[in-house]
Tab-separated table of C-alpha atoms and ligand atoms in Angstrom:
chain	number	residue	atom	x	y	z
A	1	MET	CA	-22.163	46.209	22.965
A	2	ARG	CA	-25.300	47.736	24.156
A	3	ALA	CA	-26.285	46.982	27.810
A	4	VAL	CA	-28.846	48.220	30.392
A	5	THR	CA	-26.723	49.923	33.098
A	6	TRP	CA	-27.625	51.227	36.487
A	7	HIS	CA	-27.233	55.022	37.160
A	8	GLY	CA	-29.129	55.688	40.334
A	9	ARG	CA	-32.613	55.341	41.960
A	10	ALA	CA	-35.214	54.833	39.394
A	11	ASP	CA	-32.484	55.495	36.715
A	12	VAL	CA	-31.475	52.703	34.237
A	13	ARG	CA	-30.054	53.601	30.737
A	14	VAL	CA	-28.926	51.806	27.680
A	15	ASP	CA	-25.123	52.467	27.342
A	16	THR	CA	-22.358	51.204	25.135
A	17	VAL	CA	-19.871	49.049	27.177
A	18	PRO	CA	-16.930	46.877	26.378
A	19	ASP	CA	-17.881	43.436	24.823
A	20	PRO	CA	-17.222	40.566	27.448
A	21	THR	CA	-14.446	38.250	26.530
A	22	ILE	CA	-13.145	34.695	27.660
A	23	GLN	CA	-11.108	35.210	30.945
A	24	ASP	CA	-10.897	31.768	32.236
A	25	PRO	CA	-10.483	28.386	30.299
A	26	THR	CA	-14.070	27.210	31.244
A	27	ASP	CA	-15.899	30.459	30.332
A	28	VAL	CA	-18.272	30.824	27.545
A	29	VAL	CA	-19.704	33.962	25.906
A	30	VAL	CA	-23.349	33.977	25.209
A	31	GLU	CA	-25.212	36.089	22.732
A	32	ILE	CA	-28.380	37.107	24.482
A	33	THR	CA	-31.808	36.502	22.757
A	34	SER	CA	-34.163	37.121	25.571
A	35	SER	CA	-33.688	38.649	29.139
A	36	GLY	CA	-36.357	39.230	31.747
A	37	ILE	CA	-36.888	42.193	33.932
A	38	CYS	CA	-37.432	40.856	37.467
A	39	GLY	CA	-39.050	42.282	40.739
A	40	SER	CA	-35.386	41.783	42.234
A	41	ASP	CA	-34.261	44.386	39.563
A	42	LEU	CA	-36.643	46.970	41.111
A	43	HIS	CA	-34.903	46.589	44.629
A	44	LEU	CA	-31.617	47.678	42.809
A	45	ILE	CA	-33.061	50.843	41.749
A	46	GLU	CA	-34.561	51.685	45.118
A	47	VAL	CA	-33.918	49.987	48.379
A	48	MET	CA	-30.631	48.309	47.454
A	49	ALA	CA	-29.171	51.391	45.696
A	50	PRO	CA	-26.440	51.922	48.174
A	51	PHE	CA	-24.710	48.597	47.057
A	52	MET	CA	-24.676	49.521	43.472
A	53	THR	CA	-22.271	51.541	41.334
A	54	VAL	CA	-23.017	53.721	38.351
A	55	GLY	CA	-22.347	51.636	35.154
A	56	ASP	CA	-23.248	48.249	36.500
A	57	VAL	CA	-24.723	45.944	33.840
A	58	MET	CA	-28.247	44.713	35.169
A	59	GLY	CA	-30.151	41.548	34.549
A	60	HIS	CA	-30.060	38.002	35.568
A	61	GLU	CA	-32.706	36.234	33.543
A	62	PRO	CA	-31.147	35.733	30.128
A	63	MET	CA	-30.941	33.148	27.424
A	64	GLY	CA	-29.270	33.077	24.169
A	65	VAL	CA	-26.839	31.287	21.821
A	66	VAL	CA	-23.261	30.354	22.801
A	67	ARG	CA	-20.817	32.249	20.533
A	68	GLU	CA	-17.408	31.604	22.132
A	69	VAL	CA	-16.042	28.989	24.426
A	70	GLY	CA	-12.834	28.593	26.502
A	71	ARG	CA	-10.305	25.915	25.711
A	72	ASP	CA	-11.530	23.613	28.481
A	73	VAL	CA	-15.041	23.794	27.753
A	74	THR	CA	-16.673	20.593	26.502
A	75	ALA	CA	-20.416	20.562	27.607
A	76	VAL	CA	-21.332	23.249	25.157
A	77	LYS	CA	-20.094	24.531	21.740
A	78	PRO	CA	-20.827	27.637	19.504
A	79	GLY	CA	-24.142	27.543	18.305
A	80	ASP	CA	-25.663	25.771	21.294
A	81	ARG	CA	-28.939	27.382	22.778
A	82	VAL	CA	-28.596	27.878	26.594
A	83	VAL	CA	-30.524	29.460	29.626
A	84	VAL	CA	-28.408	31.160	32.199
A	85	PRO	CA	-29.339	30.624	35.866
A	86	PHE	CA	-29.264	33.681	37.983
A	87	ASN	CA	-27.056	32.098	40.719
A	88	ILE	CA	-23.321	31.723	39.532
A	89	SER	CA	-22.618	28.252	40.946
A	90	CYS	CA	-19.781	26.065	40.148
A	91	GLY	CA	-21.789	22.883	40.102
A	92	THR	CA	-18.962	20.777	41.834
A	93	CYS	CA	-18.361	22.016	45.493
A	94	TRP	CA	-20.118	20.542	48.376
A	95	MET	CA	-23.026	23.092	48.440
A	96	CYS	CA	-23.677	22.495	44.952
A	97	SER	CA	-23.711	18.720	45.339
A	98	GLN	CA	-26.317	19.288	48.057
A	99	GLY	CA	-28.629	21.159	45.595
A	100	LEU	CA	-27.844	24.483	47.516
A	101	GLN	CA	-26.519	26.280	44.443
A	102	SER	CA	-27.398	29.690	46.003
A	103	GLN	CA	-24.717	28.860	48.676
A	104	CYS	CA	-21.935	27.780	46.271
A	105	GLU	CA	-18.695	27.686	48.084
A	106	THR	CA	-16.709	28.680	44.980
A	107	THR	CA	-18.560	31.877	44.439
A	108	GLN	CA	-19.586	32.786	48.002
A	109	ASN	CA	-19.049	36.247	48.842
A	110	ARG	CA	-17.276	35.759	52.084
A	111	GLU	CA	-15.709	39.303	52.748
A	112	GLN	CA	-19.487	40.542	52.425
A	113	GLY	CA	-20.931	37.583	54.414
A	114	PHE	CA	-23.279	36.682	51.468
A	115	GLY	CA	-23.811	33.682	49.457
A	116	ALA	CA	-22.988	32.704	45.819
A	117	SER	CA	-22.462	35.530	43.300
A	118	LEU	CA	-25.554	36.684	41.274
A	119	PHE	CA	-25.549	37.904	37.718
A	120	GLY	CA	-26.404	41.814	37.493
A	121	TYR	CA	-26.629	42.300	41.121
A	122	THR	CA	-25.173	44.208	43.962
A	123	LYS	CA	-21.693	44.375	45.543
A	124	LEU	CA	-22.954	41.950	48.328
A	125	TYR	CA	-23.347	39.353	45.639
A	126	GLY	CA	-20.252	39.848	43.499
A	127	GLN	CA	-21.001	42.789	41.130
A	128	VAL	CA	-20.884	40.562	38.293
A	129	PRO	CA	-21.898	41.973	34.868
A	130	GLY	CA	-25.565	40.990	34.096
A	131	GLY	CA	-27.602	39.696	31.052
A	132	GLN	CA	-29.663	42.584	29.988
A	133	ALA	CA	-27.145	43.072	27.323
A	134	GLU	CA	-26.048	41.796	23.811
A	135	TYR	CA	-23.476	39.314	25.291
A	136	LEU	CA	-22.839	37.833	28.590
A	137	ARG	CA	-19.751	36.295	29.978
A	138	VAL	CA	-20.881	33.000	31.782
A	139	PRO	CA	-18.279	31.213	34.030
A	140	PHE	CA	-18.454	27.449	34.745
A	141	GLY	CA	-19.286	26.720	31.087
A	142	ASN	CA	-19.142	22.949	31.746
A	143	THR	CA	-21.727	23.012	34.520
A	144	LEU	CA	-23.741	26.466	34.702
A	145	PRO	CA	-25.592	26.867	31.413
A	146	ILE	CA	-28.779	24.895	30.908
A	147	THR	CA	-28.829	23.475	27.392
A	148	VAL	CA	-32.262	23.627	25.799
A	149	PRO	CA	-33.699	22.160	22.662
A	150	GLU	CA	-34.072	24.165	19.406
A	151	GLY	CA	-37.637	24.601	17.683
A	152	LEU	CA	-39.571	26.187	20.509
A	153	PRO	CA	-39.634	30.014	21.103
A	154	ASP	CA	-37.612	31.687	23.886
A	155	ASP	CA	-40.491	32.181	25.935
A	156	ARG	CA	-40.849	28.543	26.572
A	157	PHE	CA	-37.389	28.315	28.259
A	158	VAL	CA	-36.140	31.720	29.436
A	159	TYR	CA	-37.924	31.507	32.819
A	160	LEU	CA	-35.828	28.488	33.873
A	161	SER	CA	-33.108	31.198	34.552
A	162	ASP	CA	-35.284	32.576	37.470
A	163	VAL	CA	-39.092	32.619	37.653
A	164	LEU	CA	-39.666	28.874	37.290
A	165	PRO	CA	-37.141	27.471	39.831
A	166	THR	CA	-37.810	30.285	42.302
A	167	ALA	CA	-41.587	29.539	42.014
A	168	TRP	CA	-40.972	25.962	42.165
A	169	GLN	CA	-38.795	26.104	45.289
A	170	ALA	CA	-41.396	28.238	46.864
A	171	VAL	CA	-44.146	25.761	46.428
A	172	GLN	CA	-41.764	22.934	47.562
A	173	TYR	CA	-40.837	24.804	50.645
A	174	ALA	CA	-44.415	25.491	51.446
A	175	ALA	CA	-44.895	21.824	51.717
A	176	THR	CA	-48.760	22.044	51.519
A	177	PRO	CA	-50.270	18.750	52.695
A	178	PRO	CA	-52.437	16.601	50.642
A	179	GLY	CA	-55.992	18.223	50.671
A	180	GLY	CA	-54.577	21.349	52.167
A	181	THR	CA	-54.765	25.065	51.366
A	182	LEU	CA	-52.160	27.272	50.127
A	183	LEU	CA	-52.101	31.286	50.254
A	184	VAL	CA	-49.903	33.116	47.776
A	185	LEU	CA	-49.320	36.747	48.738
A	186	GLY	CA	-48.508	38.932	45.648
A	187	LEU	CA	-49.446	38.204	41.883
A	188	GLY	CA	-46.249	39.493	40.265
A	189	PRO	CA	-44.548	37.032	37.998
A	190	ILE	CA	-43.135	34.994	40.940
A	191	GLY	CA	-46.621	34.800	42.887
A	192	ASP	CA	-48.502	34.160	39.671
A	193	MET	CA	-46.097	31.209	38.542
A	194	CYS	CA	-46.394	29.914	42.233
A	195	THR	CA	-50.193	29.696	41.787
A	196	ARG	CA	-49.537	27.919	38.247
A	197	ILE	CA	-47.210	25.392	39.781
A	198	ALA	CA	-49.325	24.655	42.758
A	199	HIS	CA	-52.267	23.770	40.437
A	200	HIS	CA	-49.885	21.703	38.347
A	201	LEU	CA	-48.604	19.743	41.434
A	202	GLY	CA	-52.193	18.958	42.396
A	203	ILE	CA	-52.663	21.281	45.446
A	204	GLU	CA	-56.282	21.533	45.951
A	205	ARG	CA	-57.056	24.818	47.153
A	206	VAL	CA	-54.961	27.751	45.983
A	207	TYR	CA	-55.604	31.244	47.043
A	208	ALA	CA	-53.840	34.375	46.349
A	209	SER	CA	-53.902	38.002	47.393
A	210	ASP	CA	-53.051	41.296	45.339
A	211	VAL	CA	-54.837	44.511	44.043
A	212	VAL	CA	-53.554	45.009	40.542
A	213	PRO	CA	-56.478	44.277	38.286
A	214	GLU	CA	-54.551	42.559	35.336
A	215	ARG	CA	-52.612	40.584	37.819
A	216	ILE	CA	-55.730	39.320	39.561
A	217	ALA	CA	-57.433	38.451	36.187
A	218	ARG	CA	-54.509	36.340	35.050
A	219	ALA	CA	-54.490	34.267	38.286
A	220	THR	CA	-58.484	33.961	38.307
A	221	ALA	CA	-58.333	32.757	34.611
A	222	ARG	CA	-56.361	29.812	35.863
A	223	GLY	CA	-58.450	28.761	38.773
A	224	THR	CA	-56.986	30.685	41.627
A	225	ASP	CA	-59.209	32.299	44.089
A	226	VAL	CA	-58.092	35.735	44.627
A	227	ILE	CA	-58.668	37.992	47.682
A	228	ARG	CA	-58.585	41.348	46.055
A	229	SER	CA	-56.922	43.083	48.977
A	230	THR	CA	-53.390	43.570	50.373
A	231	ASP	CA	-54.793	44.865	53.875
A	232	GLN	CA	-53.744	42.489	56.632
A	233	ASP	CA	-57.047	42.401	58.407
A	234	GLU	CA	-59.065	41.802	55.140
A	235	VAL	CA	-56.666	39.054	53.907
A	236	VAL	CA	-56.623	37.162	57.297
A	237	GLY	CA	-60.291	37.588	57.727
A	238	ALA	CA	-60.938	36.222	54.217
A	239	ILE	CA	-58.605	33.239	54.264
A	240	ARG	CA	-59.763	32.437	57.772
A	241	ASP	CA	-63.435	32.377	56.546
A	242	ALA	CA	-62.424	30.012	53.686
A	243	THR	CA	-60.515	27.702	56.034
A	244	ASP	CA	-62.971	26.931	58.966
A	245	GLY	CA	-61.411	29.855	60.874
A	246	ARG	CA	-58.044	28.062	61.025
A	247	GLY	CA	-56.008	29.473	58.406
A	248	PRO	CA	-54.205	28.045	55.407
A	249	ASP	CA	-51.669	25.222	55.906
A	250	ALA	CA	-49.034	27.332	53.975
A	251	VAL	CA	-48.398	30.748	52.852
A	252	ILE	CA	-45.877	31.939	50.142
A	253	ASP	CA	-44.725	35.596	50.500
A	254	ALA	CA	-44.019	36.396	46.844
A	255	VAL	CA	-43.893	40.066	47.772
A	256	GLY	CA	-40.613	41.056	49.517
A	257	MET	CA	-39.387	44.443	50.834
A	258	GLU	CA	-41.545	46.822	48.896
A	259	ALA	CA	-44.899	45.843	49.996
A	260	HIS	CA	-47.857	48.016	50.083
A	261	GLY	CA	-49.148	48.912	53.487
A	262	SER	CA	-45.857	49.664	55.542
A	263	PRO	CA	-46.059	53.465	55.835
A	264	LEU	CA	-43.263	53.882	58.373
A	265	ALA	CA	-40.688	51.754	56.557
A	266	SER	CA	-41.708	53.256	53.149
A	267	ILE	CA	-40.684	56.715	54.720
A	268	ALA	CA	-37.365	55.172	56.039
A	269	GLN	CA	-36.615	53.771	52.624
A	270	LYS	CA	-37.379	57.124	50.998
A	271	ALA	CA	-35.140	58.831	53.747
A	272	SER	CA	-32.338	56.527	53.093
A	273	ALA	CA	-32.415	57.655	49.523
A	274	LEU	CA	-31.365	61.126	50.793
A	275	ILE	CA	-28.458	60.004	52.664
A	276	PRO	CA	-25.231	59.393	50.861
A	277	ASP	CA	-24.551	55.755	49.919
A	278	ALA	CA	-21.163	55.492	51.759
A	279	ILE	CA	-23.027	56.133	54.993
A	280	MET	CA	-26.180	54.051	54.161
A	281	ALA	CA	-24.646	50.962	53.104
A	282	PRO	CA	-23.103	50.047	56.496
A	283	VAL	CA	-26.517	51.206	58.087
A	284	MET	CA	-28.574	48.875	56.074
A	285	LYS	CA	-26.409	45.783	56.909
A	286	VAL	CA	-27.461	46.190	60.552
A	287	ALA	CA	-30.646	48.131	60.534
A	288	GLY	CA	-34.053	47.330	59.274
A	289	VAL	CA	-35.437	49.323	56.217
A	290	ASP	CA	-37.892	46.579	54.925
A	291	ARG	CA	-41.561	47.039	54.408
A	292	MET	CA	-42.773	44.028	56.306
A	293	ALA	CA	-46.444	44.066	55.574
A	294	ALA	CA	-46.563	40.952	53.537
A	295	LEU	CA	-44.395	38.881	55.742
A	296	ASN	CA	-46.683	40.145	58.669
A	297	THR	CA	-49.716	39.137	56.682
A	298	ALA	CA	-48.199	35.695	56.089
A	299	ILE	CA	-47.417	35.314	60.056
A	300	GLU	CA	-50.962	36.272	60.897
A	301	ALA	CA	-52.703	34.088	58.250
A	302	VAL	CA	-51.042	30.978	58.352
A	303	ARG	CA	-52.619	28.387	60.596
A	304	ARG	CA	-51.013	27.283	63.733
A	305	GLY	CA	-48.257	24.776	63.090
A	306	GLY	CA	-48.249	25.898	59.273
A	307	THR	CA	-45.416	26.704	57.077
A	308	ILE	CA	-44.357	30.082	55.590
A	309	SER	CA	-42.343	29.958	52.466
A	310	LEU	CA	-40.457	33.229	51.683
A	311	SER	CA	-39.418	34.015	48.230
A	312	GLY	CA	-39.659	37.660	48.353
A	313	VAL	CA	-36.479	39.327	49.211
A	314	TYR	CA	-35.788	41.285	52.294
A	315	GLY	CA	-32.816	43.471	52.504
A	316	GLY	CA	-32.256	44.957	55.948
A	317	ALA	CA	-30.693	43.164	58.929
A	318	THR	CA	-32.727	43.499	62.094
A	319	ASP	CA	-36.327	44.184	61.400
A	320	PRO	CA	-38.364	43.379	64.203
A	321	MET	CA	-39.998	40.238	63.122
A	322	PRO	CA	-42.657	39.096	65.696
A	323	LEU	CA	-40.680	36.295	66.727
A	324	SER	CA	-42.722	35.559	69.890
A	325	ARG	CA	-45.903	35.337	67.760
A	326	MET	CA	-43.997	32.958	65.343
A	327	PHE	CA	-42.756	30.868	68.053
A	328	ASP	CA	-46.178	30.764	69.759
A	329	LYS	CA	-47.862	29.891	66.470
A	330	GLN	CA	-45.184	27.084	65.883
A	331	ILE	CA	-44.583	28.291	62.453
A	332	GLN	CA	-42.122	26.756	60.014
A	333	LEU	CA	-40.345	29.275	58.091
A	334	ARG	CA	-38.390	28.386	55.060
A	335	MET	CA	-36.723	30.855	52.470
A	336	GLY	CA	-33.697	31.894	50.253
A	337	GLN	CA	-32.658	32.573	46.851
A	338	ALA	CA	-33.665	29.792	44.547
A	339	ASN	CA	-31.207	26.989	43.920
A	340	VAL	CA	-31.783	27.109	40.083
A	341	TRP	CA	-29.998	23.636	39.111
A	342	ARG	CA	-31.587	21.960	42.005
A	343	TRP	CA	-34.972	22.060	40.121
A	344	VAL	CA	-34.015	21.996	36.352
A	345	PRO	CA	-34.294	18.284	36.170
A	346	ASP	CA	-37.830	18.582	37.640
A	347	ILE	CA	-38.990	21.574	35.369
A	348	LEU	CA	-37.255	20.948	32.080
A	349	PRO	CA	-39.250	17.890	31.155
A	350	ILE	CA	-42.567	19.764	31.675
A	351	LEU	CA	-41.472	22.335	29.321
A	352	THR	CA	-40.535	20.178	26.447
A	353	GLU	CA	-43.772	17.986	26.453
A	354	GLY	CA	-46.252	20.951	26.315
A	355	ASP	CA	-47.041	24.062	28.103
A	356	PRO	CA	-49.172	23.261	31.216
A	357	LEU	CA	-47.851	26.253	33.090
A	358	GLY	CA	-48.731	28.720	30.220
A	359	VAL	CA	-45.243	30.163	29.777
A	360	ASP	CA	-45.711	30.728	26.245
A	361	ASP	CA	-47.899	33.684	26.820
A	362	PHE	CA	-46.604	34.580	30.349
A	363	ALA	CA	-44.814	37.609	29.189
A	364	THR	CA	-46.968	40.701	28.721
A	365	HIS	CA	-44.308	42.729	26.814
A	366	HIS	CA	-41.383	41.935	24.390
A	367	VAL	CA	-39.473	45.134	23.966
A	368	PRO	CA	-36.117	45.981	22.219
A	369	LEU	CA	-33.336	46.371	24.560
A	370	GLU	CA	-33.019	50.045	23.732
A	371	GLN	CA	-36.603	50.530	25.213
A	372	ALA	CA	-35.518	49.200	28.775
A	373	PRO	CA	-35.620	52.431	30.540
A	374	GLN	CA	-39.346	52.739	29.643
A	375	ALA	CA	-40.162	49.069	30.392
A	376	TYR	CA	-38.505	49.311	33.723
A	377	ALA	CA	-40.773	52.425	34.537
A	378	ASP	CA	-43.938	50.645	33.362
A	379	PHE	CA	-43.086	47.362	35.209
A	380	ARG	CA	-42.247	49.578	38.507
A	381	GLU	CA	-45.412	51.604	38.120
A	382	LYS	CA	-47.522	48.525	37.103
A	383	LYS	CA	-48.552	50.672	34.097
A	384	ASP	CA	-49.547	49.670	30.644
A	385	GLY	CA	-50.475	46.059	31.933
A	386	ALA	CA	-46.847	45.155	32.453
A	387	VAL	CA	-46.550	42.040	34.459
A	388	LYS	CA	-43.544	40.305	32.749
A	389	VAL	CA	-41.264	42.120	30.272
A	390	LEU	CA	-38.778	40.473	28.201
A	391	LEU	CA	-35.900	42.537	26.561
A	392	LYS	CA	-34.777	41.489	23.212
A	393	PRO	CA	-31.288	42.686	22.663
B	1	NAD	N1	-36.031	33.878	46.231
B	1	NAD	C1	-35.514	34.163	44.978
B	1	NAD	O1	-34.685	33.514	44.447
B	1	NAD	C2	-36.262	35.312	44.177
B	1	NAD	C3	-36.220	35.259	42.742
B	1	NAD	C4	-36.743	36.185	41.966
B	1	NAD	C5	-37.729	37.179	42.673
B	1	NAD	N2	-37.632	37.080	44.031
B	1	NAD	C6	-38.423	38.094	44.878
B	1	NAD	O2	-39.813	37.886	44.743
B	1	NAD	C7	-40.482	39.106	44.946
B	1	NAD	C8	-41.576	39.188	43.896
B	1	NAD	O3	-41.039	39.259	42.588
B	1	NAD	P1	-41.930	39.769	41.182
B	1	NAD	O4	-41.001	39.771	39.910
B	1	NAD	O5	-43.098	38.954	41.206
B	1	NAD	O6	-42.225	41.235	41.746
B	1	NAD	P2	-43.402	42.295	41.513
B	1	NAD	O7	-42.897	43.328	42.249
B	1	NAD	O8	-43.793	42.379	40.075
B	1	NAD	O9	-44.590	41.687	42.452
B	1	NAD	C9	-45.129	41.876	43.614
B	1	NAD	C10	-46.444	41.813	43.825
B	1	NAD	O10	-46.893	42.049	45.251
B	1	NAD	C11	-48.074	42.800	45.269
B	1	NAD	N3	-48.069	43.125	46.648
B	1	NAD	C12	-47.449	44.379	47.314
B	1	NAD	N4	-47.661	44.441	48.510
B	1	NAD	C13	-48.332	43.274	48.814
B	1	NAD	C14	-48.981	42.874	50.080
B	1	NAD	N5	-48.858	43.527	51.198
B	1	NAD	N6	-49.767	41.610	50.078
B	1	NAD	C15	-49.907	40.970	48.923
B	1	NAD	N7	-49.409	41.408	47.580
B	1	NAD	C16	-48.709	42.600	47.542
B	1	NAD	C17	-47.739	43.932	44.227
B	1	NAD	O11	-48.846	44.502	43.780
B	1	NAD	C18	-47.154	43.052	43.186
B	1	NAD	O12	-48.152	42.493	42.244
B	1	NAD	C19	-39.525	40.109	44.955
B	1	NAD	O13	-39.258	40.468	46.257
B	1	NAD	C20	-38.285	39.563	44.165
B	1	NAD	O14	-37.120	40.277	44.670
B	1	NAD	C21	-37.012	36.210	44.749
B	2	ZN	ZN1	-35.369	37.355	38.823
B	3	ZN	ZN1	-20.543	25.268	43.738
């Protein structure tokens, strides 16, 4: 089959790789019909490159049609339409029963000290072949795939794999009180969807910050007040002015480790690109290489006693978070990979009854799998209006 494969920094290709097969009696094989490119994929072709191997199949936002099932699979059958969550979770362990699927005890990567395996991700998360491909092997066929109805386009459901539960969890973790104010940093697909969900859930005052014109336009069109800057002083100043000098009740960081405005860490990340991966991988596990600009803005902006909800991914281990400042401001910090299945029962009914979140025209680009390298480049450089790209294998 054809698949998007990792070859190095800023280098993905479409290669022919072996077709996936049923290996365990509860496996299913899904023929992929739509597969998103995510901001997290960009980390793999930059900061997280030391944890990748040439030939790794990328992608963790797929949906498609079940083509083959193992002998113990009863929940789905060939022909069923399914979305595949980005966390590989068993659905039956203690963590899964707590709604903490990203910590699944069956797929936790204990030797690496990391949580549940993820599709199309690094060695830290199991190095499992991903879904930017014609076919995908999906384990836990009775509990992992999300069955979705026929009759509506893929775009209606595909974001159940990641964008929707990630943004939903970010808004829930932010816990904006009634009548309160939420600030979302970053208007990529995750930040944009956070603002949509916040409006849908009735949060009264939703602000965001970014500098990319088409991303700003999408958010303003849906009623979000956008601060057109990513400069910490400007963003903090503007949001304080809007909140009686106090700051917002909650801030979502939907940016992560590749923030604008962290020149030193940016140099460190580029320098790490020149050091062989065998040396760099252990260093990254103990040292800090993140660009902390967005997180620092969140800490400064949030009101005293407020909540920061971190959905942007940070990769290094000992970045100097301003802990004393966080302690002094009495900030609550909540974060983590999204627990996809935890939120599916809340989100799926919203998708089948209509389109209040605007998912039908959320994607800016639908491109054939073969054009993935160009699509990655455009998304990374924020060129050609690329906000959300769906690959069509
Ligand atoms: N927690 C999870 O489960 C989960 C799931 C999916 C994605 N993510 C993470 O969420 C983050 C966003 O993903 P995305 O797909 O929207 O990515 P993206 O790269 O398209 O979006 C990031 C946006 O942030 C803006 N930005 C950069 N620096 C900023 C700053 N200092 N202040 C404000 N905005 C700034 C950029 O202009 C860009 O529009 C990534 O770190 C990704 O890895 C986490
Ligand atoms: Zn993703
Ligand atoms: Zn589990």
